[in-house]
Coordinates of C-alpha atoms in Angstrom, one line a residue:
M1 CA 0.0 0.0 0.0
N2 CA 1.5 3.3 -1.0
S3 CA 1.6 6.4 1.2
N4 CA -1.1 8.1 -0.9
S5 CA -3.7 5.6 0.0
P6 CA -6.7 6.9 1.8
I7 CA -6.2 4.2 4.4
S8 CA -3.0 3.8 6.3
S9 CA -2.4 1.6 9.3
Q10 CA 1.4 1.2 9.0
I11 CA 2.7 4.7 8.3
P12 CA 1.7 8.3 8.9
L13 CA -1.1 9.5 6.6
A14 CA -0.1 11.4 3.5
I15 CA -2.6 14.1 4.1
S16 CA -1.1 17.6 4.0
P17 CA -3.1 19.2 6.8
G18 CA -2.4 16.2 9.0
D19 CA 1.3 16.7 9.3
K20 CA 0.6 20.1 11.0
A21 CA -2.3 19.0 13.1
E22 CA -1.5 18.4 16.7
F23 CA -3.2 19.0 20.0
D24 CA -0.6 21.6 20.9
N25 CA -1.5 23.9 18.0
F26 CA -5.3 23.5 18.4
L27 CA -6.8 26.4 20.4
V28 CA -9.3 24.6 22.7
G29 CA -11.6 27.6 23.3
D30 CA -14.9 26.3 24.6
N31 CA -14.1 22.7 23.7
A32 CA -11.9 21.7 26.6
E33 CA -14.0 18.6 27.6
L34 CA -14.1 17.3 24.0
V35 CA -10.3 17.6 23.5
A36 CA -9.6 16.0 26.9
V37 CA -11.9 13.1 26.1
I38 CA -10.2 12.5 22.8
K39 CA -6.7 12.7 24.3
S40 CA -7.5 10.3 27.2
G41 CA -9.3 7.8 25.0
V42 CA -6.3 7.6 22.6
S43 CA -3.7 7.4 25.4
D44 CA -5.6 4.8 27.3
S45 CA -6.5 2.8 24.2
E46 CA -10.0 2.4 25.6
S47 CA -12.8 1.1 23.5
Q48 CA -14.9 4.1 22.6
L49 CA -17.3 5.7 20.0
L50 CA -17.0 9.5 19.8
Y51 CA -19.1 11.6 17.5
M52 CA -18.3 15.3 17.1
Y53 CA -20.2 17.7 14.9
G54 CA -20.0 21.3 13.8
P55 CA -19.9 23.5 10.7
P56 CA -17.0 23.5 8.3
G57 CA -13.8 25.2 9.5
V58 CA -14.2 24.6 13.2
G59 CA -11.4 22.0 13.5
K60 CA -13.1 18.6 13.2
S61 CA -10.5 17.2 10.8
H62 CA -7.7 18.8 12.8
L63 CA -8.7 16.9 15.9
L64 CA -9.0 13.6 14.0
Y65 CA -5.5 14.2 12.6
A66 CA -4.2 15.1 16.0
A67 CA -5.7 12.0 17.5
M68 CA -4.0 9.8 14.9
R69 CA -0.7 11.5 15.4
R70 CA -0.8 10.8 19.1
A71 CA -1.9 7.2 18.5
Q72 CA 1.0 6.6 16.1
Q73 CA 3.4 8.1 18.6
Q74 CA 2.3 5.4 20.9
S75 CA 2.5 2.6 18.3
I76 CA -1.2 2.4 17.9
K77 CA -2.3 1.7 14.3
T78 CA -4.7 4.1 12.7
S79 CA -7.0 4.2 9.7
Y80 CA -8.7 7.3 8.2
L81 CA -11.3 8.0 5.6
S82 CA -13.1 11.2 4.6
F83 CA -16.6 10.5 3.2
R84 CA -16.3 13.8 1.4
D85 CA -13.7 12.3 -1.0
E86 CA -15.4 10.9 -4.2
G87 CA -13.1 7.9 -4.3
V88 CA -14.2 6.6 -0.9
E89 CA -16.9 3.9 -1.3
P90 CA -18.3 1.2 0.9
D91 CA -15.8 -1.4 -0.2
L92 CA -13.0 0.6 1.3
L93 CA -14.6 0.3 4.7
L94 CA -14.1 -3.5 4.5
A95 CA -10.4 -2.9 4.5
L96 CA -10.5 -1.1 7.9
N97 CA -9.1 -3.1 10.8
P98 CA -11.6 -2.7 13.7
Q99 CA -8.8 -3.0 16.2
N100 CA -7.2 0.2 14.9
L101 CA -8.1 3.7 15.9
I102 CA -10.5 4.4 13.1
C103 CA -11.3 8.0 12.1
L104 CA -14.1 8.7 9.7
D105 CA -14.5 12.3 8.6
D106 CA -17.6 14.1 7.2
I107 CA -19.8 11.0 7.6
H108 CA -22.9 13.2 6.8
C109 CA -21.9 13.0 3.2
W110 CA -23.2 9.5 3.0
A111 CA -26.6 10.3 4.5
G112 CA -29.5 9.4 2.2
N113 CA -27.7 6.5 0.5
E114 CA -29.0 3.3 2.2
N115 CA -26.2 1.0 0.9
Y116 CA -23.5 3.4 2.1
E117 CA -25.3 3.8 5.4
K118 CA -25.3 0.0 5.8
A119 CA -21.6 -0.1 5.3
L120 CA -21.1 2.5 8.0
F121 CA -23.4 0.6 10.3
A122 CA -21.3 -2.6 9.7
V123 CA -18.1 -0.8 10.7
F124 CA -19.7 0.4 13.9
E125 CA -20.7 -3.2 14.7
Q126 CA -17.2 -4.6 14.0
V127 CA -15.5 -1.9 16.1
K128 CA -17.9 -2.5 19.0
H129 CA -17.4 -6.3 18.8
D130 CA -13.6 -6.0 18.7
G131 CA -13.3 -3.3 21.4
G132 CA -11.7 -0.7 19.1
Q133 CA -12.0 3.0 18.8
L134 CA -14.1 5.0 16.4
L135 CA -13.9 8.7 16.1
L136 CA -16.4 10.3 13.8
S137 CA -17.1 13.8 12.5
A138 CA -20.2 15.3 10.9
C139 CA -21.8 18.6 10.2
Q140 CA -24.7 18.0 12.6
A141 CA -25.9 15.7 15.4
P142 CA -26.8 12.1 14.2
Q143 CA -30.6 12.6 14.1
E144 CA -30.2 15.8 12.0
C145 CA -27.9 14.6 9.3
G146 CA -30.6 12.9 7.2
F147 CA -29.6 9.3 7.7
L148 CA -32.3 6.8 6.5
L149 CA -31.4 3.9 8.8
K150 CA -32.9 4.2 12.2
D151 CA -30.5 1.6 13.6
L152 CA -27.6 3.6 12.3
I153 CA -28.9 6.8 14.0
S154 CA -29.4 4.8 17.2
R155 CA -25.8 3.4 17.1
L156 CA -24.3 6.8 16.3
S157 CA -26.2 8.3 19.2
S158 CA -25.1 5.6 21.6
G159 CA -21.6 6.9 22.2
L160 CA -20.1 10.2 23.3
I161 CA -21.5 13.1 21.3
Y162 CA -20.0 16.6 21.4
P163 CA -20.6 19.8 19.4
L164 CA -17.4 21.4 18.3
K165 CA -18.0 25.1 19.1
K166 CA -16.7 28.0 16.9
L167 CA -14.0 30.2 18.2
S168 CA -15.0 33.7 19.3
S169 CA -13.2 36.7 17.7
V170 CA -10.9 36.9 20.7
Q171 CA -10.2 33.2 20.5
Q172 CA -9.5 33.4 16.8
F173 CA -6.9 36.1 17.6
E174 CA -5.3 33.8 20.1
A175 CA -5.4 30.8 17.7
I176 CA -3.5 32.8 15.0
K177 CA -0.9 33.9 17.6
L178 CA -0.6 30.3 18.9
R179 CA 0.0 28.9 15.4
A180 CA 2.4 31.6 14.5
N181 CA 4.4 31.2 17.7
I182 CA 4.7 27.5 17.3
R183 CA 6.1 28.1 13.8
G184 CA 8.5 30.7 15.0
L185 CA 6.6 33.2 12.9
K186 CA 6.8 36.8 14.3
I187 CA 3.6 38.7 13.6
S188 CA 2.5 41.8 15.5
D189 CA -0.9 42.1 17.3
E190 CA -1.8 44.9 14.9
A191 CA -1.0 42.7 11.9
V192 CA -3.2 39.8 13.3
K193 CA -6.1 42.3 13.9
Y194 CA -5.7 43.6 10.4
L195 CA -5.8 40.1 9.0
L196 CA -8.9 39.1 11.0
S197 CA -10.7 42.3 9.9
R198 CA -10.2 41.6 6.2
T199 CA -10.2 37.9 5.7
S200 CA -12.6 35.0 6.2
R201 CA -13.3 34.1 9.8
D202 CA -13.4 30.4 8.8
T203 CA -10.6 28.9 11.0
R204 CA -9.4 26.6 8.2
E205 CA -9.1 29.4 5.7
L206 CA -7.4 31.6 8.3
F207 CA -4.7 28.9 8.8
S208 CA -4.3 28.4 5.1
T209 CA -3.8 32.2 4.8
L210 CA -1.2 32.0 7.5
D211 CA 0.6 29.3 5.5
T212 CA 0.8 31.7 2.5
I213 CA 2.1 34.5 4.7
D214 CA 4.7 32.2 6.3
Q215 CA 6.0 31.1 2.9
A216 CA 6.1 34.6 1.5
S217 CA 7.9 35.8 4.6
L218 CA 10.6 33.1 4.2
I219 CA 11.1 33.8 0.6
E220 CA 11.3 37.6 0.9
K221 CA 12.9 37.6 4.3
R222 CA 10.6 40.4 5.5
R223 CA 8.9 41.0 8.8
I224 CA 5.1 40.5 8.8
T225 CA 3.7 44.0 9.0
I226 CA 0.4 45.4 7.7
P227 CA 2.1 46.8 4.5
F228 CA 3.5 43.3 3.9
L229 CA 0.1 41.7 4.4
K230 CA -1.4 44.2 1.9
T231 CA 1.3 43.2 -0.7
V232 CA 1.1 39.4 -0.2
L233 CA -2.7 39.0 0.2
K234 CA -3.8 42.0 -1.8
I235 CA -6.2 43.1 0.9

């Protein structure tokens, strides 16, 4: 199996956001309990089903990647699939090892397709039988995603369910500063405020913008000031 496969239990996943996603660079905000539960569950290797939900850009994928990174550091095998990817079909779920830490992202994308839902239900039953760990993300709570199978909704509702809450404006400021500091990127408070006032408040897009700023700063060897942001981002 090559490193670009959507499933990997032997080597770190070849997913670009994942190699930067750790618990240390995730600003917890109002999600302290959720993050603590994910951390402890992975570290203790306890059997668990955890379902988190929230709108795009709040950090669901980040937490799944962070959980896998922690698991791999402890020699726990992991598997990952995003149901948003067009190439991910029910047959791929058959290749998942129920004894691994299994992370399934954007599972709401399969809602309304009975055959796909049956495959997801089968994974849940296998993990439950083998005592594995299943971390799921979706845009809404199980009963609000539009799933057809009542048994699937029941199973998804039987574990731990947490909403992943958006960061406030103040917390977004702190998140940018945290990510910049971890990278060793020097950015003034005024520059961060300017950035937040003129770009999307979607956390994922903000961090992608920070990537662009970081790369431009390294290439041009310039400090990150408001004039620099205007030049690089044309804002």
